[in-house]
Amino acid sequence: MSFDEKKYLEDHKKTWKTFINLSIKGSIVITIVLILMAIFLTNS
């Protein structure tokens, strides 16, 4: 078995980009949900 450092690095970068994308999108969704909750659940 040989260790391919370039392939490992490419896979690692791809995984990192996916993680960052999901983190950003998740944060946006949570922010939108909190804003909607603030609008509709407050008694004015």
JSON list of N, CA and C in Angstrom, two decimals:
[
{"chain": "A", "resi": 1, "resn": "MET", "atom": "N", "xyz": [0.84, -1.18, 0.00]},
{"chain": "A", "resi": 1, "resn": "MET", "atom": "CA", "xyz": [0.00, 0.00, 0.00]},
{"chain": "A", "resi": 1, "resn": "MET", "atom": "C", "xyz": [0.88, 1.25, 0.00]},
{"chain": "A", "resi": 2, "resn": "SER", "atom": "N", "xyz": [0.58, 2.15, -0.90]},
{"chain": "A", "resi": 2, "resn": "SER", "atom": "CA", "xyz": [1.34, 3.39, -0.95]},
{"chain": "A", "resi": 2, "resn": "SER", "atom": "C", "xyz": [0.44, 4.55, -0.50]},
{"chain": "A", "resi": 3, "resn": "PHE", "atom": "N", "xyz": [1.05, 5.52, 0.08]},
{"chain": "A", "resi": 3, "resn": "PHE", "atom": "CA", "xyz": [0.34, 6.69, 0.58]},
{"chain": "A", "resi": 3, "resn": "PHE", "atom": "C", "xyz": [0.44, 7.80, -0.46]},
{"chain": "A", "resi": 4, "resn": "ASP", "atom": "N", "xyz": [-0.69, 8.21, -1.00]},
{"chain": "A", "resi": 4, "resn": "ASP", "atom": "CA", "xyz": [-0.70, 9.27, -2.01]},
{"chain": "A", "resi": 4, "resn": "ASP", "atom": "C", "xyz": [-1.06, 10.59, -1.32]},
{"chain": "A", "resi": 5, "resn": "GLU", "atom": "N", "xyz": [-0.03, 11.38, -1.06]},
{"chain": "A", "resi": 5, "resn": "GLU", "atom": "CA", "xyz": [-0.22, 12.61, -0.31]},
{"chain": "A", "resi": 5, "resn": "GLU", "atom": "C", "xyz": [-1.08, 13.63, -1.07]},
{"chain": "A", "resi": 6, "resn": "LYS", "atom": "N", "xyz": [-0.91, 13.70, -2.39]},
{"chain": "A", "resi": 6, "resn": "LYS", "atom": "CA", "xyz": [-1.69, 14.67, -3.17]},
{"chain": "A", "resi": 6, "resn": "LYS", "atom": "C", "xyz": [-3.17, 14.32, -3.15]},
{"chain": "A", "resi": 7, "resn": "LYS", "atom": "N", "xyz": [-3.49, 13.05, -3.31]},
{"chain": "A", "resi": 7, "resn": "LYS", "atom": "CA", "xyz": [-4.90, 12.64, -3.28]},
{"chain": "A", "resi": 7, "resn": "LYS", "atom": "C", "xyz": [-5.50, 12.89, -1.90]},
{"chain": "A", "resi": 8, "resn": "TYR", "atom": "N", "xyz": [-4.73, 12.59, -0.86]},
{"chain": "A", "resi": 8, "resn": "TYR", "atom": "CA", "xyz": [-5.21, 12.83, 0.50]},
{"chain": "A", "resi": 8, "resn": "TYR", "atom": "C", "xyz": [-5.49, 14.32, 0.71]},
{"chain": "A", "resi": 9, "resn": "LEU", "atom": "N", "xyz": [-4.58, 15.17, 0.24]},
{"chain": "A", "resi": 9, "resn": "LEU", "atom": "CA", "xyz": [-4.74, 16.61, 0.40]},
{"chain": "A", "resi": 9, "resn": "LEU", "atom": "C", "xyz": [-5.96, 17.11, -0.37]},
{"chain": "A", "resi": 10, "resn": "GLU", "atom": "N", "xyz": [-6.16, 16.61, -1.58]},
{"chain": "A", "resi": 10, "resn": "GLU", "atom": "CA", "xyz": [-7.33, 17.01, -2.38]},
{"chain": "A", "resi": 10, "resn": "GLU", "atom": "C", "xyz": [-8.63, 16.59, -1.68]},
{"chain": "A", "resi": 11, "resn": "ASP", "atom": "N", "xyz": [-8.66, 15.36, -1.18]},
{"chain": "A", "resi": 11, "resn": "ASP", "atom": "CA", "xyz": [-9.85, 14.89, -0.46]},
{"chain": "A", "resi": 11, "resn": "ASP", "atom": "C", "xyz": [-10.09, 15.72, 0.79]},
{"chain": "A", "resi": 12, "resn": "HIS", "atom": "N", "xyz": [-9.03, 16.07, 1.49]},
{"chain": "A", "resi": 12, "resn": "HIS", "atom": "CA", "xyz": [-9.15, 16.86, 2.71]},
{"chain": "A", "resi": 12, "resn": "HIS", "atom": "C", "xyz": [-9.71, 18.25, 2.39]},
{"chain": "A", "resi": 13, "resn": "LYS", "atom": "N", "xyz": [-9.20, 18.87, 1.33]},
{"chain": "A", "resi": 13, "resn": "LYS", "atom": "CA", "xyz": [-9.69, 20.20, 0.94]},
{"chain": "A", "resi": 13, "resn": "LYS", "atom": "C", "xyz": [-11.15, 20.14, 0.52]},
{"chain": "A", "resi": 14, "resn": "LYS", "atom": "N", "xyz": [-11.53, 19.09, -0.20]},
{"chain": "A", "resi": 14, "resn": "LYS", "atom": "CA", "xyz": [-12.92, 18.93, -0.62]},
{"chain": "A", "resi": 14, "resn": "LYS", "atom": "C", "xyz": [-13.84, 18.77, 0.59]},
{"chain": "A", "resi": 15, "resn": "THR", "atom": "N", "xyz": [-13.41, 17.95, 1.54]},
{"chain": "A", "resi": 15, "resn": "THR", "atom": "CA", "xyz": [-14.20, 17.75, 2.75]},
{"chain": "A", "resi": 15, "resn": "THR", "atom": "C", "xyz": [-14.32, 19.05, 3.53]},
{"chain": "A", "resi": 16, "resn": "TRP", "atom": "N", "xyz": [-13.23, 19.81, 3.63]},
{"chain": "A", "resi": 16, "resn": "TRP", "atom": "CA", "xyz": [-13.24, 21.07, 4.35]},
{"chain": "A", "resi": 16, "resn": "TRP", "atom": "C", "xyz": [-14.19, 22.07, 3.69]},
{"chain": "A", "resi": 17, "resn": "LYS", "atom": "N", "xyz": [-14.16, 22.16, 2.36]},
{"chain": "A", "resi": 17, "resn": "LYS", "atom": "CA", "xyz": [-15.06, 23.09, 1.66]},
{"chain": "A", "resi": 17, "resn": "LYS", "atom": "C", "xyz": [-16.52, 22.70, 1.88]},
{"chain": "A", "resi": 18, "resn": "THR", "atom": "N", "xyz": [-16.81, 21.40, 1.86]},
{"chain": "A", "resi": 18, "resn": "THR", "atom": "CA", "xyz": [-18.17, 20.93, 2.11]},
{"chain": "A", "resi": 18, "resn": "THR", "atom": "C", "xyz": [-18.60, 21.29, 3.52]},
{"chain": "A", "resi": 19, "resn": "PHE", "atom": "N", "xyz": [-17.72, 21.09, 4.49]},
{"chain": "A", "resi": 19, "resn": "PHE", "atom": "CA", "xyz": [-18.03, 21.42, 5.88]},
{"chain": "A", "resi": 19, "resn": "PHE", "atom": "C", "xyz": [-18.32, 22.91, 6.04]},
{"chain": "A", "resi": 20, "resn": "ILE", "atom": "N", "xyz": [-17.49, 23.76, 5.43]},
{"chain": "A", "resi": 20, "resn": "ILE", "atom": "CA", "xyz": [-17.69, 25.20, 5.53]},
{"chain": "A", "resi": 20, "resn": "ILE", "atom": "C", "xyz": [-19.00, 25.61, 4.86]},
{"chain": "A", "resi": 21, "resn": "ASN", "atom": "N", "xyz": [-19.29, 25.04, 3.69]},
{"chain": "A", "resi": 21, "resn": "ASN", "atom": "CA", "xyz": [-20.54, 25.34, 2.99]},
{"chain": "A", "resi": 21, "resn": "ASN", "atom": "C", "xyz": [-21.75, 24.99, 3.85]},
{"chain": "A", "resi": 22, "resn": "LEU", "atom": "N", "xyz": [-21.74, 23.79, 4.43]},
{"chain": "A", "resi": 22, "resn": "LEU", "atom": "CA", "xyz": [-22.87, 23.37, 5.25]},
{"chain": "A", "resi": 22, "resn": "LEU", "atom": "C", "xyz": [-22.98, 24.22, 6.51]},
{"chain": "A", "resi": 23, "resn": "SER", "atom": "N", "xyz": [-21.87, 24.61, 7.08]},
{"chain": "A", "resi": 23, "resn": "SER", "atom": "CA", "xyz": [-21.89, 25.46, 8.27]},
{"chain": "A", "resi": 23, "resn": "SER", "atom": "C", "xyz": [-22.50, 26.83, 7.96]},
{"chain": "A", "resi": 24, "resn": "ILE", "atom": "N", "xyz": [-22.10, 27.41, 6.85]},
{"chain": "A", "resi": 24, "resn": "ILE", "atom": "CA", "xyz": [-22.63, 28.72, 6.47]},
{"chain": "A", "resi": 24, "resn": "ILE", "atom": "C", "xyz": [-24.12, 28.63, 6.17]},
{"chain": "A", "resi": 25, "resn": "LYS", "atom": "N", "xyz": [-24.52, 27.63, 5.38]},
{"chain": "A", "resi": 25, "resn": "LYS", "atom": "CA", "xyz": [-25.94, 27.48, 5.04]},
{"chain": "A", "resi": 25, "resn": "LYS", "atom": "C", "xyz": [-26.78, 27.19, 6.28]},
{"chain": "A", "resi": 26, "resn": "GLY", "atom": "N", "xyz": [-26.26, 26.37, 7.18]},
{"chain": "A", "resi": 26, "resn": "GLY", "atom": "CA", "xyz": [-26.97, 26.08, 8.42]},
{"chain": "A", "resi": 26, "resn": "GLY", "atom": "C", "xyz": [-27.14, 27.32, 9.27]},
{"chain": "A", "resi": 27, "resn": "SER", "atom": "N", "xyz": [-26.11, 28.14, 9.35]},
{"chain": "A", "resi": 27, "resn": "SER", "atom": "CA", "xyz": [-26.19, 29.38, 10.12]},
{"chain": "A", "resi": 27, "resn": "SER", "atom": "C", "xyz": [-27.22, 30.33, 9.52]},
{"chain": "A", "resi": 28, "resn": "ILE", "atom": "N", "xyz": [-27.27, 30.40, 8.21]},
{"chain": "A", "resi": 28, "resn": "ILE", "atom": "CA", "xyz": [-28.25, 31.26, 7.54]},
{"chain": "A", "resi": 28, "resn": "ILE", "atom": "C", "xyz": [-29.66, 30.78, 7.83]},
{"chain": "A", "resi": 29, "resn": "VAL", "atom": "N", "xyz": [-29.89, 29.48, 7.74]},
{"chain": "A", "resi": 29, "resn": "VAL", "atom": "CA", "xyz": [-31.22, 28.93, 8.00]},
{"chain": "A", "resi": 29, "resn": "VAL", "atom": "C", "xyz": [-31.63, 29.20, 9.44]},
{"chain": "A", "resi": 30, "resn": "ILE", "atom": "N", "xyz": [-30.74, 28.99, 10.39]},
{"chain": "A", "resi": 30, "resn": "ILE", "atom": "CA", "xyz": [-31.06, 29.23, 11.80]},
{"chain": "A", "resi": 30, "resn": "ILE", "atom": "C", "xyz": [-31.37, 30.71, 12.03]},
{"chain": "A", "resi": 31, "resn": "THR", "atom": "N", "xyz": [-30.61, 31.60, 11.39]},
{"chain": "A", "resi": 31, "resn": "THR", "atom": "CA", "xyz": [-30.86, 33.03, 11.53]},
{"chain": "A", "resi": 31, "resn": "THR", "atom": "C", "xyz": [-32.24, 33.40, 10.98]},
{"chain": "A", "resi": 32, "resn": "ILE", "atom": "N", "xyz": [-32.60, 32.85, 9.84]},
{"chain": "A", "resi": 32, "resn": "ILE", "atom": "CA", "xyz": [-33.92, 33.13, 9.26]},
{"chain": "A", "resi": 32, "resn": "ILE", "atom": "C", "xyz": [-35.03, 32.62, 10.17]},
{"chain": "A", "resi": 33, "resn": "VAL", "atom": "N", "xyz": [-34.86, 31.42, 10.71]},
{"chain": "A", "resi": 33, "resn": "VAL", "atom": "CA", "xyz": [-35.87, 30.86, 11.62]},
{"chain": "A", "resi": 33, "resn": "VAL", "atom": "C", "xyz": [-36.01, 31.75, 12.85]},
{"chain": "A", "resi": 34, "resn": "LEU", "atom": "N", "xyz": [-34.91, 32.21, 13.42]},
{"chain": "A", "resi": 34, "resn": "LEU", "atom": "CA", "xyz": [-34.98, 33.08, 14.60]},
{"chain": "A", "resi": 34, "resn": "LEU", "atom": "C", "xyz": [-35.65, 34.41, 14.28]},
{"chain": "A", "resi": 35, "resn": "ILE", "atom": "N", "xyz": [-35.38, 34.97, 13.11]},
{"chain": "A", "resi": 35, "resn": "ILE", "atom": "CA", "xyz": [-36.03, 36.22, 12.72]},
{"chain": "A", "resi": 35, "resn": "ILE", "atom": "C", "xyz": [-37.53, 36.01, 12.56]},
{"chain": "A", "resi": 36, "resn": "LEU", "atom": "N", "xyz": [-37.92, 34.92, 11.91]},
{"chain": "A", "resi": 36, "resn": "LEU", "atom": "CA", "xyz": [-39.35, 34.64, 11.75]},
{"chain": "A", "resi": 36, "resn": "LEU", "atom": "C", "xyz": [-40.02, 34.40, 13.09]},
{"chain": "A", "resi": 37, "resn": "MET", "atom": "N", "xyz": [-39.34, 33.72, 14.00]},
{"chain": "A", "resi": 37, "resn": "MET", "atom": "CA", "xyz": [-39.89, 33.51, 15.34]},
{"chain": "A", "resi": 37, "resn": "MET", "atom": "C", "xyz": [-40.08, 34.85, 16.06]},
{"chain": "A", "resi": 38, "resn": "ALA", "atom": "N", "xyz": [-39.11, 35.75, 15.92]},
{"chain": "A", "resi": 38, "resn": "ALA", "atom": "CA", "xyz": [-39.22, 37.06, 16.55]},
{"chain": "A", "resi": 38, "resn": "ALA", "atom": "C", "xyz": [-40.39, 37.85, 15.98]},
{"chain": "A", "resi": 39, "resn": "ILE", "atom": "N", "xyz": [-40.64, 37.70, 14.69]},
{"chain": "A", "resi": 39, "resn": "ILE", "atom": "CA", "xyz": [-41.73, 38.44, 14.06]},
{"chain": "A", "resi": 39, "resn": "ILE", "atom": "C", "xyz": [-43.09, 37.87, 14.48]},
{"chain": "A", "resi": 40, "resn": "PHE", "atom": "N", "xyz": [-43.24, 36.55, 14.41]},
{"chain": "A", "resi": 40, "resn": "PHE", "atom": "CA", "xyz": [-44.56, 35.96, 14.58]},
{"chain": "A", "resi": 40, "resn": "PHE", "atom": "C", "xyz": [-44.90, 35.56, 16.01]},
{"chain": "A", "resi": 41, "resn": "LEU", "atom": "N", "xyz": [-43.93, 35.43, 16.87]},
{"chain": "A", "resi": 41, "resn": "LEU", "atom": "CA", "xyz": [-44.22, 34.94, 18.22]},
{"chain": "A", "resi": 41, "resn": "LEU", "atom": "C", "xyz": [-44.19, 36.03, 19.29]},
{"chain": "A", "resi": 42, "resn": "THR", "atom": "N", "xyz": [-43.92, 37.26, 18.90]},
{"chain": "A", "resi": 42, "resn": "THR", "atom": "CA", "xyz": [-43.95, 38.34, 19.89]},
{"chain": "A", "resi": 42, "resn": "THR", "atom": "C", "xyz": [-45.34, 38.94, 19.92]},
{"chain": "A", "resi": 43, "resn": "ASN", "atom": "N", "xyz": [-45.75, 39.30, 21.11]},
{"chain": "A", "resi": 43, "resn": "ASN", "atom": "CA", "xyz": [-47.08, 39.91, 21.28]},
{"chain": "A", "resi": 43, "resn": "ASN", "atom": "C", "xyz": [-46.93, 41.42, 21.26]},
{"chain": "A", "resi": 44, "resn": "SER", "atom": "N", "xyz": [-47.38, 42.02, 20.16]},
{"chain": "A", "resi": 44, "resn": "SER", "atom": "CA", "xyz": [-47.25, 43.48, 20.04]},
{"chain": "A", "resi": 44, "resn": "SER", "atom": "C", "xyz": [-48.57, 44.14, 20.33]}
]
